[in-house]
CSV table of C-alpha atoms and ligand atoms in Angstrom, one decimal:
chain,number,residue,atom,x,y,z
A,215,MET,CA,84.6,107.3,88.0
A,216,GLU,CA,84.7,104.9,91.4
A,217,VAL,CA,87.8,103.6,90.4
A,218,LEU,CA,89.3,107.1,88.9
A,219,LEU,CA,88.5,108.3,92.5
A,220,LYS,CA,90.6,105.4,93.7
A,221,VAL,CA,93.1,106.3,91.9
A,222,ILE,CA,93.0,110.3,92.7
A,223,LYS,CA,93.2,109.0,96.7
A,224,ASN,CA,95.9,107.1,96.0
A,225,ILE,CA,98.1,109.7,94.3
A,226,PHE,CA,97.5,112.4,96.6
A,227,CYS,CA,96.3,110.8,99.5
A,228,ASN,CA,98.5,112.7,103.0
A,229,GLU,CA,98.8,109.0,104.5
A,230,GLU,CA,99.7,105.9,103.7
A,231,TYR,CA,96.6,105.3,101.4
A,232,SER,CA,94.4,102.4,102.0
A,233,GLU,CA,91.0,101.7,100.8
A,234,GLU,CA,89.2,103.4,103.8
A,235,CYS,CA,91.3,106.6,104.3
A,236,LYS,CA,89.7,107.7,107.4
A,237,LYS,CA,92.8,109.4,108.8
A,238,CYS,CA,93.5,112.4,106.3
A,239,SER,CA,91.2,115.2,105.4
A,240,LEU,CA,92.1,115.0,101.8
A,241,CYS,CA,90.9,111.5,101.2
A,242,HIS,CA,87.8,112.7,103.0
A,243,LEU,CA,86.7,115.8,100.9
A,244,ILE,CA,87.1,114.0,97.7
A,245,ASP,CA,84.7,111.9,99.6
A,246,ILE,CA,82.0,114.0,100.1
A,247,ASN,CA,82.9,115.7,96.9
A,248,SER,CA,84.6,119.1,98.4
A,249,LEU,CA,88.2,119.2,97.5
A,250,PRO,CA,88.5,122.8,96.3
A,251,SER,CA,91.5,121.8,93.9
A,252,LEU,CA,89.6,118.8,92.0
A,253,LYS,CA,86.7,119.9,89.3
A,254,ILE,CA,84.6,117.4,87.3
A,255,ILE,CA,83.1,118.0,84.5
A,256,GLU,CA,80.0,116.7,83.2
A,257,PRO,CA,78.0,116.9,80.2
A,258,ASP,CA,75.6,119.7,80.3
A,259,GLY,CA,72.9,118.6,78.8
A,260,ASN,CA,73.9,116.7,75.6
A,261,PHE,CA,77.1,118.2,75.5
A,262,ILE,CA,80.0,119.6,77.7
A,263,LYS,CA,80.2,122.9,76.6
A,264,LYS,CA,83.1,125.8,75.7
A,265,ASP,CA,81.9,127.7,78.9
A,266,GLN,CA,82.5,124.9,81.2
A,267,ILE,CA,86.1,124.4,79.8
A,268,LEU,CA,86.7,128.0,79.7
A,269,GLU,CA,85.5,128.4,83.5
A,270,LEU,CA,87.8,125.3,84.7
A,271,LYS,CA,91.1,127.4,82.7
A,272,ASN,CA,89.8,130.3,85.1
A,273,LEU,CA,89.6,128.4,88.4
A,274,PHE,CA,92.9,126.8,88.0
A,275,SER,CA,94.8,129.6,86.6
A,276,LYS,CA,96.5,129.8,90.3
A,277,ASP,CA,98.2,126.8,91.9
A,278,SER,CA,96.3,124.8,94.2
A,279,GLN,CA,96.6,125.4,97.8
A,280,TYR,CA,95.6,121.8,98.6
A,281,THR,CA,97.0,119.2,96.4
A,282,LYS,CA,100.5,119.2,94.3
A,283,GLU,CA,98.7,119.5,91.2
A,284,ASN,CA,95.0,120.7,90.4
A,285,ILE,CA,93.0,118.0,89.1
A,286,TYR,CA,90.4,117.8,87.2
A,287,VAL,CA,88.1,115.0,85.5
A,288,ILE,CA,85.8,115.2,82.3
A,289,LYS,CA,83.3,112.7,82.3
A,290,ASN,CA,81.8,111.2,78.9
A,291,CYS,CA,84.8,113.4,77.1
A,292,GLU,CA,83.6,112.3,73.7
A,293,LYS,CA,80.7,114.8,74.3
A,294,MET,CA,82.7,117.7,74.3
A,295,ASN,CA,81.5,119.5,71.0
A,296,LYS,CA,83.8,121.1,68.3
A,297,GLU,CA,84.2,124.6,70.5
A,298,SER,CA,84.8,123.4,73.6
A,299,ALA,CA,87.2,120.3,72.4
A,300,ASN,CA,89.2,123.1,70.6
A,301,THR,CA,89.1,125.2,73.8
A,302,MET,CA,90.1,122.1,75.9
A,303,LEU,CA,93.4,121.4,73.3
A,304,LYS,CA,94.8,125.0,73.9
A,305,PHE,CA,94.6,124.4,77.8
A,306,LEU,CA,96.1,120.9,77.5
A,307,GLU,CA,98.8,122.5,75.5
A,308,GLU,CA,99.3,125.6,77.8
A,309,PRO,CA,98.0,125.1,81.3
A,310,ASP,CA,98.5,128.1,83.3
A,311,GLY,CA,99.4,126.2,86.4
A,312,ASN,CA,100.5,122.4,87.7
A,313,VAL,CA,97.6,120.5,86.5
A,314,ILE,CA,96.7,116.9,85.9
A,315,GLY,CA,93.7,116.2,83.9
A,316,PHE,CA,91.5,113.0,83.5
A,317,PHE,CA,89.4,111.9,80.7
A,318,ILE,CA,86.6,109.4,80.8
A,319,THR,CA,84.7,107.8,78.0
A,320,ASN,CA,83.4,104.5,77.0
A,321,HIS,CA,83.6,105.9,73.3
A,322,GLN,CA,87.1,106.4,72.8
A,323,ASP,CA,86.5,106.7,69.1
A,324,ASN,CA,84.4,109.7,69.0
A,325,VAL,CA,87.0,111.9,71.5
A,326,MET,CA,89.1,114.2,69.0
A,327,SER,CA,92.3,112.5,68.1
A,328,THR,CA,94.3,115.9,69.0
A,329,ILE,CA,93.2,115.4,72.1
A,330,GLN,CA,93.9,111.5,72.2
A,331,SER,CA,97.2,111.9,71.2
A,332,ARG,CA,98.0,114.8,74.1
A,333,CYS,CA,96.7,112.0,76.4
A,334,GLN,CA,98.4,108.7,77.9
A,335,HIS,CA,95.6,106.4,77.8
A,336,ILE,CA,95.1,104.1,80.5
A,337,ASP,CA,91.8,100.9,79.6
A,338,ILE,CA,90.1,99.6,82.1
A,339,VAL,CA,88.5,96.6,81.5
A,340,PHE,CA,85.9,94.9,84.3
A,341,ASP,CA,86.3,91.9,85.0
A,342,ASN,CA,83.4,90.7,83.3
A,343,ASP,CA,84.3,92.3,79.7
A,344,LEU,CA,86.6,89.6,78.6
A,345,TYR,CA,87.1,86.6,80.8
A,346,GLU,CA,83.8,85.6,82.4
A,347,ASP,CA,85.1,82.2,82.4
A,348,PHE,CA,87.8,80.8,81.2
A,349,ASN,CA,85.5,77.5,80.4
A,350,ILE,CA,88.0,74.6,79.8
A,351,GLU,CA,88.7,71.5,81.6
A,352,GLU,CA,90.7,71.5,84.8
A,353,GLU,CA,93.2,69.9,83.0
A,354,LYS,CA,93.7,72.2,80.4
A,355,TYR,CA,93.8,75.0,82.9
A,356,ASN,CA,96.4,73.3,85.0
A,357,GLU,CA,98.5,72.8,82.2
A,358,LEU,CA,98.5,76.8,80.6
A,359,LYS,CA,99.2,77.4,84.4
A,360,SER,CA,102.2,75.7,84.5
A,361,ILE,CA,103.4,77.0,81.2
A,362,LEU,CA,102.6,80.8,82.9
A,363,ASP,CA,104.1,80.4,85.5
A,364,GLU,CA,107.2,79.6,84.1
A,365,TYR,CA,107.0,82.2,81.1
A,366,LEU,CA,105.9,85.2,84.2
A,367,TYR,CA,108.9,84.5,86.1
A,368,LYS,CA,111.1,84.3,83.0
A,369,ILE,CA,109.4,87.9,82.0
A,370,GLU,CA,109.8,89.2,85.5
A,371,VAL,CA,112.8,88.1,87.3
A,372,ASP,CA,115.0,86.0,85.3
A,373,ARG,CA,115.2,88.7,82.6
A,374,LYS,CA,118.5,87.8,81.0
A,375,GLU,CA,117.1,84.6,79.0
A,376,LEU,CA,116.9,85.2,75.0
A,377,ILE,CA,113.4,87.0,74.0
A,378,LEU,CA,113.0,84.4,71.5
A,379,TYR,CA,113.5,81.4,73.9
A,380,ASN,CA,110.4,82.7,76.1
A,381,LYS,CA,108.5,82.0,72.5
A,382,THR,CA,109.2,78.3,72.9
A,383,TYR,CA,106.8,77.9,75.7
A,384,LEU,CA,104.4,79.0,73.5
A,385,THR,CA,105.0,77.6,70.3
A,386,GLY,CA,102.8,74.5,70.0
A,387,LEU,CA,100.2,75.6,71.8
A,388,SER,CA,96.7,75.9,69.9
A,389,LYS,CA,95.3,79.3,69.0
A,390,GLU,CA,92.4,78.9,71.4
A,391,ASP,CA,95.0,78.0,74.1
A,392,ILE,CA,96.9,81.3,73.5
A,393,LYS,CA,93.7,82.5,74.1
A,394,ILE,CA,93.3,81.5,77.3
A,395,PHE,CA,97.1,81.9,78.2
A,396,PHE,CA,96.6,85.6,77.6
A,397,GLN,CA,93.6,85.8,79.2
A,398,ILE,CA,94.8,84.2,82.4
A,399,LEU,CA,98.0,86.6,82.6
A,400,LEU,CA,95.9,89.4,81.8
A,401,SER,CA,94.1,88.3,85.3
A,402,ILE,CA,97.4,87.9,86.8
A,403,TYR,CA,98.6,92.1,86.2
A,404,LYS,CA,95.3,93.2,86.7
A,405,GLY,CA,94.7,91.7,89.9
A,406,GLU,CA,98.3,93.0,90.5
A,407,LEU,CA,96.8,96.4,89.4
A,408,ASN,CA,94.2,96.6,91.1
A,409,ARG,CA,95.9,95.8,94.2
A,410,ARG,CA,98.1,98.9,93.7
A,411,TYR,CA,94.7,100.9,93.2
A,412,GLY,CA,93.5,99.4,96.7
A,413,LEU,CA,91.0,97.9,95.0
A,414,GLU,CA,91.9,94.3,95.4
A,415,THR,CA,92.9,92.6,98.7
A,416,ARG,CA,93.3,89.1,97.9
A,417,GLU,CA,97.0,88.3,98.8
A,418,ASN,CA,99.0,88.0,95.3
A,419,MET,CA,99.9,84.6,94.2
A,420,TYR,CA,102.9,86.1,92.1
A,421,ASP,CA,104.8,88.3,95.2
A,422,PHE,CA,107.7,89.4,92.8
A,423,LEU,CA,105.1,91.4,90.5
A,424,SER,CA,104.8,94.0,93.3
A,425,LYS,CA,108.1,95.2,92.1
A,426,SER,CA,107.5,96.0,88.7
A,427,LYS,CA,106.2,99.6,88.0
A,428,ILE,CA,103.2,100.4,87.7
A,429,ASN,CA,103.5,101.7,84.5
A,430,ASN,CA,105.1,99.0,83.1
A,431,ILE,CA,101.8,96.7,84.2
A,432,ILE,CA,99.4,98.8,82.6
A,433,LYS,CA,101.0,98.8,79.6
A,434,LYS,CA,101.7,95.1,79.5
A,435,VAL,CA,97.7,94.6,80.0
A,436,ASN,CA,97.2,97.2,76.9
A,437,LEU,CA,99.4,94.9,75.0
A,438,ILE,CA,97.3,91.6,76.2
A,439,ILE,CA,94.0,93.1,76.0
A,440,GLU,CA,94.8,94.6,72.1
A,441,LEU,CA,96.3,90.7,71.4
A,442,LEU,CA,93.5,89.1,72.7
A,443,LYS,CA,91.3,91.5,70.4
A,444,GLU,CA,93.6,90.9,67.7
A,445,ILE,CA,93.4,87.1,68.0
A,446,ASN,CA,89.7,87.1,67.2
A,447,TYR,CA,90.5,88.0,63.7
A,448,ASN,CA,92.4,85.8,61.1
A,449,VAL,CA,95.5,86.6,62.4
A,450,ASN,CA,98.9,84.9,62.0
A,451,VAL,CA,99.3,83.3,65.4
A,452,ASP,CA,103.2,82.6,64.8
A,453,LEU,CA,103.2,86.6,64.1
A,454,LEU,CA,101.2,87.3,67.1
A,455,LEU,CA,103.7,85.4,69.2
A,456,ASP,CA,106.6,86.8,67.8
A,457,ARG,CA,104.8,90.6,68.8
A,458,PHE,CA,104.1,89.6,72.1
A,459,VAL,CA,107.6,88.4,73.2
A,460,ILE,CA,109.3,91.5,71.5
A,461,GLU,CA,106.8,93.7,73.1
A,462,MET,CA,107.0,92.7,76.8
A,463,ASP,CA,110.7,92.4,76.6
A,464,GLY,CA,110.6,96.0,75.1
A,465,ILE,CA,108.1,97.4,77.6
A,466,ASN,CA,110.5,95.5,80.6
A,467,ASN,CA,113.7,97.7,78.7
A,468,GLU,CA,111.5,101.0,78.6
A,469,THR,CA,111.4,102.1,82.1
A,470,LEU,CA,114.6,100.3,83.8
B,519,ZN,ZN1,94.0,109.6,103.0
C-alpha cells in the first residue's frame, strides 16, 4: 500500500513529484487520506461485499474535480466474493467516467480470472524475496557482472546487434551462474523502477536506463521474475536462454 500510494502521487502530483512532495495539495490530501477522488476499499469482515462495490460505482458516476481520473484501490482483492466480483467486473467493463483502479493481492491465484484478464499485472517483489544475497565469491561475481554490463549495454543502447549474438554472452555459463546473472539483472532493473517511483535515491550506475520507458522496464522485471521461477524447475537452460534473449528483444521492439 505504501508503494502504491507513492505510485499514485507520482502519477497525479501537481508539481514535479519527489518523495516528500510538500508543495502540492494533492500529495498532502493523499497523505492525510482525504483526497475525495481516491477511494480505498478493504474487506468488511471476511469479504469485500457487493454493496461496497456498488457504493464505489455510485460515488464515481461523475468525473473527478480533483484529479484527471477518479482513483480506486481494492486491497486484498482476492477477498471479493462471487457477487462483488461480478459487480466489479461490470464496473471494469463499463465505467461511468474516467476511472483508474488498482487491485492489490498477495494471492493472485485466488482472484477471478475474468478480473485478472482485464488488468495489467505488476509484480512487486521486495528485496528479500528473491535475491537476499547473491552468495557467491567476489571473483565469480565480478566475472558475471562484466558479462552483464556488456549484455545490458547491447540490449539497452546498442540494439542493432542480432539477438542471437546477445546469447553468446551467456552460453557456457552454468545453470547456477545464469540464475545469479538473472538475479543481478533483476536488481538493476528494479533499482531503476524504484528510482522512477521515488523509492530509491542512490544514483544508478547505468544512467542509460533512464531513457527506457517505464512499461518496458516493468515487462522486463516481470519476465526475469518468471524465468527465475522456471529455472528452479528442471528446465532446459538453452531453451530458457533462447526465450530470454528473444523476449527481451521483443519487449524493446514493442513500444518503439
Ligand atoms: Zn505533489
